[in-house]
Structure formats: C-alpha cells, structure tokens
Amino acid sequence: MFDDDPLVLYLSLHRYGLGFYPGTGAPEEVGEGRARGKSVNMAFRQPGMGDAEYRLAFERLVMPIASEFEPEFVFVSAGFDAARRPAAPLALAPTLT
C-alpha cells in the first residue's frame, strides 16, 4: 500500500520464513521507486527471539531510523503472536522490564 510513498516509513520486527503467514516482510523488501529504503523489515529467522533481541533491534535500528525520518505521526500495530507461550514463534516477555 505504501511501498512507493516516500512520505511513509514502515518498520517491522517479525518472525519470517518457514511458512509463517503472510509470507512477506523479507529484509530485501525495502520499498519501491522514490520510496526505496522507506520499508525496513527486521525479519527474525530463528525461533525463540526474545526481549534482548528486540531491545537491540530497537536501540540499533528502529530508533535511529525513526529519529532520522522525523515522523509527524506514529502508528503501532502490535501483534500478540510474539508473546512467550507454548509453540510461539518468538519469546517476548508479557511484561515490560
């Protein structure tokens, strides 16, 4: 929807590969045309990625990229499939630390 809009920055941290739905969000998917580089997919390919990995991704990638972009609005879509539970693809703690 926004792949070619340079006014929109899309950042996503998610489990990727091995048949995970919806099958999009590869690191190579970076936007198109004038918006190349405005889609950032941090695709965790290993199971069990948790708090430490997400914190590092936020500190080293998400916040620097977002700060440079200087957004007027931030919309958050937070899926709950990353929460630590049996058979979860990721292992985030249910509480903030």
Tab-separated table of N, CA, C and O in Angstrom:
chain	number	residue	atom	x	y	z
A	1	MET	N	0.816	-1.189	0.000
A	1	MET	CA	0.000	0.000	0.000
A	1	MET	C	0.867	1.263	0.000
A	1	MET	O	0.560	2.222	-0.666
A	2	PHE	N	1.970	1.237	0.758
A	2	PHE	CA	2.836	2.414	0.850
A	2	PHE	C	4.217	2.164	0.246
A	2	PHE	O	5.118	2.960	0.445
A	3	ASP	N	4.383	1.071	-0.460
A	3	ASP	CA	5.697	0.705	-0.983
A	3	ASP	C	6.349	1.762	-1.860
A	3	ASP	O	7.565	1.794	-1.996
A	4	ASP	N	5.537	2.632	-2.451
A	4	ASP	CA	6.110	3.646	-3.334
A	4	ASP	C	5.862	5.072	-2.838
A	4	ASP	O	5.981	6.030	-3.587
A	5	ASP	N	5.515	5.215	-1.549
A	5	ASP	CA	5.238	6.534	-0.977
A	5	ASP	C	6.414	6.971	-0.097
A	5	ASP	O	6.598	6.452	1.003
A	6	PRO	N	7.221	7.932	-0.535
A	6	PRO	CA	8.389	8.344	0.242
A	6	PRO	C	8.050	9.116	1.516
A	6	PRO	O	8.928	9.377	2.333
A	7	LEU	N	6.775	9.440	1.708
A	7	LEU	CA	6.365	10.158	2.917
A	7	LEU	C	6.005	9.214	4.057
A	7	LEU	O	5.688	9.661	5.152
A	8	VAL	N	6.056	7.911	3.794
A	8	VAL	CA	5.700	6.911	4.797
A	8	VAL	C	6.912	6.026	5.072
A	8	VAL	O	7.523	5.480	4.159
A	9	LEU	N	7.255	5.902	6.348
A	9	LEU	CA	8.299	4.982	6.784
A	9	LEU	C	7.611	3.791	7.430
A	9	LEU	O	6.784	3.952	8.319
A	10	TYR	N	7.953	2.592	6.977
A	10	TYR	CA	7.371	1.370	7.521
A	10	TYR	C	8.482	0.550	8.161
A	10	TYR	O	9.459	0.190	7.505
A	11	LEU	N	8.353	0.295	9.460
A	11	LEU	CA	9.315	-0.529	10.193
A	11	LEU	C	8.581	-1.739	10.754
A	11	LEU	O	7.522	-1.595	11.364
A	12	SER	N	9.149	-2.919	10.569
A	12	SER	CA	8.500	-4.116	11.075
A	12	SER	C	9.524	-5.072	11.667
A	12	SER	O	10.546	-5.369	11.050
A	13	LEU	N	9.241	-5.540	12.876
A	13	LEU	CA	10.016	-6.597	13.510
A	13	LEU	C	9.102	-7.806	13.566
A	13	LEU	O	8.000	-7.723	14.131
A	14	HIS	N	9.521	-8.930	12.992
A	14	HIS	CA	8.621	-10.067	12.903
A	14	HIS	C	9.383	-11.360	12.622
A	14	HIS	O	10.516	-11.337	12.190
A	15	ARG	N	8.705	-12.462	12.877
A	15	ARG	CA	9.231	-13.789	12.529
A	15	ARG	C	9.029	-13.956	11.044
A	15	ARG	O	7.992	-13.594	10.501
A	16	TYR	N	10.014	-14.498	10.366
A	16	TYR	CA	9.946	-14.632	8.915
A	16	TYR	C	10.510	-15.973	8.490
A	16	TYR	O	11.466	-16.474	9.063
A	17	GLY	N	9.922	-16.532	7.460
A	17	GLY	CA	10.422	-17.773	6.882
A	17	GLY	C	9.686	-18.995	7.398
A	17	GLY	O	8.797	-18.914	8.242
A	18	LEU	N	10.040	-20.130	6.846
A	18	LEU	CA	9.476	-21.420	7.248
A	18	LEU	C	7.953	-21.442	7.227
A	18	LEU	O	7.314	-22.038	8.088
A	19	GLY	N	7.351	-20.759	6.265
A	19	GLY	CA	5.910	-20.809	6.098
A	19	GLY	C	5.108	-19.903	7.003
A	19	GLY	O	3.895	-20.050	7.111
A	20	PHE	N	5.748	-18.963	7.690
A	20	PHE	CA	4.992	-18.061	8.554
A	20	PHE	C	4.124	-17.132	7.721
A	20	PHE	O	4.571	-16.586	6.714
A	21	TYR	N	2.887	-16.971	8.140
A	21	TYR	CA	1.934	-16.105	7.463
A	21	TYR	C	2.339	-14.648	7.663
A	21	TYR	O	2.795	-14.304	8.748
A	22	PRO	N	2.222	-13.767	6.725
A	22	PRO	CA	1.660	-13.966	5.381
A	22	PRO	C	2.708	-14.274	4.322
A	22	PRO	O	2.395	-14.326	3.140
A	23	GLY	N	3.972	-14.466	4.726
A	23	GLY	CA	4.999	-14.797	3.751
A	23	GLY	C	5.670	-13.583	3.134
A	23	GLY	O	6.462	-13.701	2.217
A	24	THR	N	5.348	-12.399	3.638
A	24	THR	CA	6.003	-11.178	3.166
A	24	THR	C	6.869	-10.640	4.295
A	24	THR	O	6.831	-11.144	5.411
A	25	GLY	N	7.619	-9.600	4.008
A	25	GLY	CA	8.446	-8.990	5.042
A	25	GLY	C	9.885	-9.444	5.019
A	25	GLY	O	10.581	-9.381	6.029
A	26	ALA	N	10.351	-9.869	3.848
A	26	ALA	CA	11.762	-10.242	3.718
A	26	ALA	C	12.630	-8.996	3.876
A	26	ALA	O	12.208	-7.896	3.520
A	27	PRO	N	13.833	-9.146	4.402
A	27	PRO	CA	14.720	-7.988	4.541
A	27	PRO	C	14.972	-7.277	3.217
A	27	PRO	O	15.234	-6.086	3.193
A	28	GLU	N	14.875	-8.009	2.118
A	28	GLU	CA	15.098	-7.427	0.790
A	28	GLU	C	13.944	-6.540	0.329
A	28	GLU	O	14.085	-5.803	-0.646
A	29	GLU	N	12.794	-6.622	0.988
A	29	GLU	CA	11.639	-5.792	0.635
A	29	GLU	C	11.848	-4.415	1.280
A	29	GLU	O	11.585	-4.229	2.461
A	30	VAL	N	12.322	-3.460	0.505
A	30	VAL	CA	12.749	-2.165	1.048
A	30	VAL	C	11.971	-0.975	0.491
A	30	VAL	O	12.344	0.172	0.730
A	31	GLY	N	10.901	-1.224	-0.216
A	31	GLY	CA	10.159	-0.146	-0.854
A	31	GLY	C	10.522	-0.057	-2.322
A	31	GLY	O	11.469	-0.699	-2.783
A	32	GLU	N	9.765	0.746	-3.054
A	32	GLU	CA	9.968	0.841	-4.497
A	32	GLU	C	10.067	2.288	-4.949
A	32	GLU	O	9.524	3.187	-4.307
A	33	GLY	N	10.750	2.486	-6.053
A	33	GLY	CA	10.838	3.813	-6.656
A	33	GLY	C	11.384	4.852	-5.696
A	33	GLY	O	12.404	4.648	-5.038
A	34	ARG	N	10.655	5.975	-5.572
A	34	ARG	CA	11.086	7.081	-4.704
A	34	ARG	C	11.075	6.692	-3.228
A	34	ARG	O	11.676	7.358	-2.404
A	35	ALA	N	10.391	5.596	-2.899
A	35	ALA	CA	10.302	5.163	-1.501
A	35	ALA	C	11.285	4.046	-1.170
A	35	ALA	O	11.207	3.452	-0.100
A	36	ARG	N	12.211	3.779	-2.068
A	36	ARG	CA	13.213	2.743	-1.782
A	36	ARG	C	13.959	3.115	-0.501
A	36	ARG	O	14.444	4.229	-0.339
A	37	GLY	N	14.008	2.181	0.437
A	37	GLY	CA	14.652	2.412	1.723
A	37	GLY	C	13.686	2.858	2.812
A	37	GLY	O	14.077	2.977	3.971
A	38	LYS	N	12.417	3.062	2.467
A	38	LYS	CA	11.426	3.511	3.451
A	38	LYS	C	10.656	2.334	4.066
A	38	LYS	O	9.853	2.521	4.963
A	39	SER	N	10.898	1.129	3.587
A	39	SER	CA	10.359	-0.079	4.213
A	39	SER	C	11.530	-0.824	4.827
A	39	SER	O	12.496	-1.157	4.129
A	40	VAL	N	11.457	-1.053	6.121
A	40	VAL	CA	12.538	-1.725	6.839
A	40	VAL	C	11.957	-2.946	7.531
A	40	VAL	O	11.141	-2.823	8.449
A	41	ASN	N	12.339	-4.123	7.068
A	41	ASN	CA	11.857	-5.378	7.626
A	41	ASN	C	12.975	-6.041	8.411
A	41	ASN	O	13.972	-6.477	7.841
A	42	MET	N	12.809	-6.080	9.725
A	42	MET	CA	13.741	-6.791	10.582
A	42	MET	C	13.143	-8.175	10.814
A	42	MET	O	12.313	-8.361	11.701
A	43	ALA	N	13.538	-9.086	9.955
A	43	ALA	CA	12.943	-10.417	9.927
A	43	ALA	C	13.763	-11.388	10.764
A	43	ALA	O	14.890	-11.711	10.419
A	44	PHE	N	13.192	-11.823	11.864
A	44	PHE	CA	13.854	-12.813	12.716
A	44	PHE	C	13.601	-14.192	12.120
A	44	PHE	O	12.473	-14.643	12.047
A	45	ARG	N	14.663	-14.847	11.706
A	45	ARG	CA	14.525	-16.149	11.049
A	45	ARG	C	14.669	-17.323	12.022
A	45	ARG	O	14.340	-18.437	11.686
A	46	GLN	N	15.162	-17.063	13.210
A	46	GLN	CA	15.358	-18.129	14.196
A	46	GLN	C	14.227	-18.118	15.215
A	46	GLN	O	13.784	-17.050	15.635
A	47	PRO	N	13.760	-19.282	15.647
A	47	PRO	CA	12.737	-19.310	16.701
A	47	PRO	C	13.315	-18.849	18.033
A	47	PRO	O	14.524	-18.883	18.245
A	48	GLY	N	12.437	-18.385	18.903
A	48	GLY	CA	12.839	-18.048	20.253
A	48	GLY	C	13.464	-16.681	20.446
A	48	GLY	O	13.986	-16.393	21.520
A	49	MET	N	13.435	-15.824	19.423
A	49	MET	CA	13.970	-14.470	19.601
A	49	MET	C	13.130	-13.789	20.664
A	49	MET	O	11.907	-13.859	20.644
A	50	GLY	N	13.777	-13.108	21.589
A	50	GLY	CA	13.044	-12.559	22.721
A	50	GLY	C	13.373	-11.121	23.038
A	50	GLY	O	13.725	-10.326	22.170
A	51	ASP	N	13.261	-10.800	24.318
A	51	ASP	CA	13.418	-9.424	24.785
A	51	ASP	C	14.771	-8.808	24.402
A	51	ASP	O	14.829	-7.671	23.935
A	52	ALA	N	15.834	-9.538	24.591
A	52	ALA	CA	17.169	-8.996	24.315
A	52	ALA	C	17.332	-8.656	22.839
A	52	ALA	O	17.870	-7.601	22.493
A	53	GLU	N	16.847	-9.529	21.973
A	53	GLU	CA	16.969	-9.292	20.539
A	53	GLU	C	16.099	-8.116	20.091
A	53	GLU	O	16.517	-7.291	19.270
A	54	TYR	N	14.901	-8.022	20.634
A	54	TYR	CA	14.020	-6.901	20.292
A	54	TYR	C	14.591	-5.585	20.818
A	54	TYR	O	14.563	-4.567	20.125
A	55	ARG	N	15.105	-5.597	22.019
A	55	ARG	CA	15.696	-4.371	22.588
A	55	ARG	C	16.869	-3.906	21.722
A	55	ARG	O	16.989	-2.725	21.396
A	56	LEU	N	17.723	-4.827	21.328
A	56	LEU	CA	18.861	-4.486	20.482
A	56	LEU	C	18.388	-3.928	19.136
A	56	LEU	O	18.928	-2.928	18.651
A	57	ALA	N	17.372	-4.548	18.548
A	57	ALA	CA	16.832	-4.059	17.271
A	57	ALA	C	16.273	-2.645	17.429
A	57	ALA	O	16.468	-1.796	16.557
A	58	PHE	N	15.585	-2.378	18.535
A	58	PHE	CA	15.048	-1.035	18.766
A	58	PHE	C	16.171	-0.023	18.967
A	58	PHE	O	16.133	1.073	18.400
A	59	GLU	N	17.168	-0.367	19.757
A	59	GLU	CA	18.253	0.568	20.047
A	59	GLU	C	19.129	0.845	18.832
A	59	GLU	O	19.520	1.988	18.591
A	60	ARG	N	19.418	-0.183	18.052
A	60	ARG	CA	20.378	-0.032	16.956
A	60	ARG	C	19.746	0.277	15.604
A	60	ARG	O	20.412	0.804	14.720
A	61	LEU	N	18.464	-0.081	15.419
A	61	LEU	CA	17.829	0.105	14.117
A	61	LEU	C	16.586	0.984	14.168
A	61	LEU	O	16.526	2.018	13.511
A	62	VAL	N	15.594	0.564	14.923
A	62	VAL	CA	14.298	1.253	14.910
A	62	VAL	C	14.434	2.720	15.314
A	62	VAL	O	14.010	3.614	14.576
A	63	MET	N	14.999	2.984	16.472
A	63	MET	CA	15.056	4.363	16.953
A	63	MET	C	15.945	5.266	16.095
A	63	MET	O	15.537	6.378	15.763
A	64	PRO	N	17.135	4.826	15.688
A	64	PRO	CA	17.927	5.692	14.816
A	64	PRO	C	17.246	5.989	13.475
A	64	PRO	O	17.260	7.130	13.000
A	65	ILE	N	16.637	4.979	12.867
A	65	ILE	CA	15.954	5.186	11.589
A	65	ILE	C	14.754	6.105	11.772
A	65	ILE	O	14.548	7.043	11.005
A	66	ALA	N	13.958	5.858	12.801
A	66	ALA	CA	12.779	6.696	13.051
A	66	ALA	C	13.183	8.124	13.399
A	66	ALA	O	12.542	9.081	12.937
A	67	SER	N	14.223	8.302	14.180
A	67	SER	CA	14.681	9.650	14.538
A	67	SER	C	15.132	10.424	13.308
A	67	SER	O	14.837	11.614	13.168
A	68	GLU	N	15.830	9.773	12.418
A	68	GLU	CA	16.280	10.436	11.200
A	68	GLU	C	15.100	10.818	10.302
A	68	GLU	O	15.104	11.864	9.672
A	69	PHE	N	14.072	9.968	10.269
A	69	PHE	CA	12.890	10.236	9.442
A	69	PHE	C	12.045	11.381	9.995
A	69	PHE	O	11.387	12.090	9.257
A	70	GLU	N	12.062	11.564	11.304
A	70	GLU	CA	11.297	12.612	11.995
A	70	GLU	C	9.800	12.567	11.660
A	70	GLU	O	9.243	13.504	11.085
A	71	PRO	N	9.117	11.506	12.046
A	71	PRO	CA	7.692	11.382	11.708
A	71	PRO	C	6.819	12.378	12.457
A	71	PRO	O	7.133	12.785	13.573
A	72	GLU	N	5.731	12.765	11.824
A	72	GLU	CA	4.725	13.606	12.477
A	72	GLU	C	3.757	12.747	13.272
A	72	GLU	O	3.211	13.178	14.279
A	73	PHE	N	3.520	11.524	12.797
A	73	PHE	CA	2.625	10.576	13.455
A	73	PHE	C	3.307	9.227	13.501
A	73	PHE	O	4.081	8.889	12.603
A	74	VAL	N	2.987	8.456	14.540
A	74	VAL	CA	3.469	7.081	14.647
A	74	VAL	C	2.264	6.199	14.900
A	74	VAL	O	1.505	6.413	15.847
A	75	PHE	N	2.073	5.227	14.040
A	75	PHE	CA	1.006	4.249	14.213
A	75	PHE	C	1.655	2.924	14.577
A	75	PHE	O	2.644	2.531	13.962
A	76	VAL	N	1.096	2.250	15.568
A	76	VAL	CA	1.647	0.985	16.025
A	76	VAL	C	0.623	-0.116	15.811
A	76	VAL	O	-0.525	0.004	16.235
A	77	SER	N	1.057	-1.161	15.152
A	77	SER	CA	0.251	-2.365	15.017
A	77	SER	C	1.017	-3.454	15.749
A	77	SER	O	2.087	-3.877	15.310
A	78	ALA	N	0.509	-3.860	16.887
A	78	ALA	CA	1.224	-4.811	17.732
A	78	ALA	C	0.526	-6.156	17.734
A	78	ALA	O	-0.515	-6.322	18.355
A	79	GLY	N	1.111	-7.090	17.030
A	79	GLY	CA	0.579	-8.448	17.054
A	79	GLY	C	0.980	-9.129	18.342
A	79	GLY	O	1.988	-8.790	18.955
A	80	PHE	N	0.215	-10.085	18.758
A	80	PHE	CA	0.500	-10.764	20.014
A	80	PHE	C	1.071	-12.153	19.803
A	80	PHE	O	1.270	-12.888	20.747
A	81	ASP	N	1.389	-12.480	18.565
A	81	ASP	CA	1.979	-13.785	18.297
A	81	ASP	C	3.430	-13.864	18.745
A	81	ASP	O	4.032	-14.922	18.745
A	82	ALA	N	4.014	-12.737	19.139
A	82	ALA	CA	5.405	-12.731	19.600
A	82	ALA	C	5.529	-13.011	21.095
A	82	ALA	O	6.624	-13.224	21.595
A	83	ALA	N	4.417	-13.031	21.814
A	83	ALA	CA	4.462	-13.244	23.263
A	83	ALA	C	4.905	-14.666	23.584
A	83	ALA	O	4.584	-15.615	22.884
A	84	ARG	N	5.659	-14.780	24.659
A	84	ARG	CA	6.170	-16.073	25.103
A	84	ARG	C	5.002	-16.966	25.541
A	84	ARG	O	4.230	-16.622	26.420
A	85	ARG	N	4.889	-18.105	24.883
A	85	ARG	CA	3.876	-19.100	25.212
A	85	ARG	C	4.245	-20.399	24.495
A	85	ARG	O	5.081	-20.380	23.612
A	86	PRO	N	3.615	-21.523	24.853
A	86	PRO	CA	3.944	-22.769	24.151
A	86	PRO	C	3.704	-22.636	22.642
A	86	PRO	O	2.715	-22.069	22.207
A	87	ALA	N	4.638	-23.124	21.859
A	87	ALA	CA	4.570	-23.144	20.400
A	87	ALA	C	4.609	-21.756	19.762
A	87	ALA	O	4.243	-21.588	18.615
A	88	ALA	N	5.033	-20.741	20.507
A	88	ALA	CA	5.126	-19.382	19.954
A	88	ALA	C	6.357	-19.285	19.057
A	88	ALA	O	7.395	-19.867	19.375
A	89	PRO	N	6.246	-18.510	17.966
A	89	PRO	CA	7.412	-18.358	17.100
A	89	PRO	C	8.482	-17.434	17.686
A	89	PRO	O	9.632	-17.505	17.304
A	90	LEU	N	8.095	-16.576	18.614
A	90	LEU	CA	9.026	-15.664	19.268
A	90	LEU	C	8.821	-15.783	20.771
A	90	LEU	O	7.929	-16.480	21.225
A	91	ALA	N	9.649	-15.098	21.560
A	91	ALA	CA	9.594	-15.314	23.008
A	91	ALA	C	9.697	-14.004	23.780
A	91	ALA	O	10.547	-13.858	24.641
A	92	LEU	N	8.810	-13.054	23.506
A	92	LEU	CA	8.826	-11.803	24.253
A	92	LEU	C	8.116	-11.987	25.575
A	92	LEU	O	7.081	-12.651	25.665
A	93	ALA	N	8.649	-11.374	26.624
A	93	ALA	CA	8.021	-11.429	27.944
A	93	ALA	C	6.727	-10.621	27.921
A	93	ALA	O	6.646	-9.601	27.233
A	94	PRO	N	5.717	-11.034	28.665
A	94	PRO	CA	4.451	-10.312	28.665
A	94	PRO	C	4.470	-9.029	29.487
A	94	PRO	O	3.507	-8.293	29.515
A	95	THR	N	5.587	-8.727	30.155
A	95	THR	CA	5.699	-7.505	30.946
A	95	THR	C	6.889	-6.686	30.466
A	95	THR	O	7.826	-7.219	29.899
A	96	LEU	N	6.833	-5.394	30.732
A	96	LEU	CA	7.943	-4.530	30.379
A	96	LEU	C	8.997	-4.576	31.472
A	96	LEU	O	8.692	-4.672	32.641
A	97	THR	N	10.261	-4.520	31.056
A	97	THR	CA	11.349	-4.506	32.041
A	97	THR	C	12.191	-3.273	31.856
A	97	THR	O	12.210	-2.665	30.841
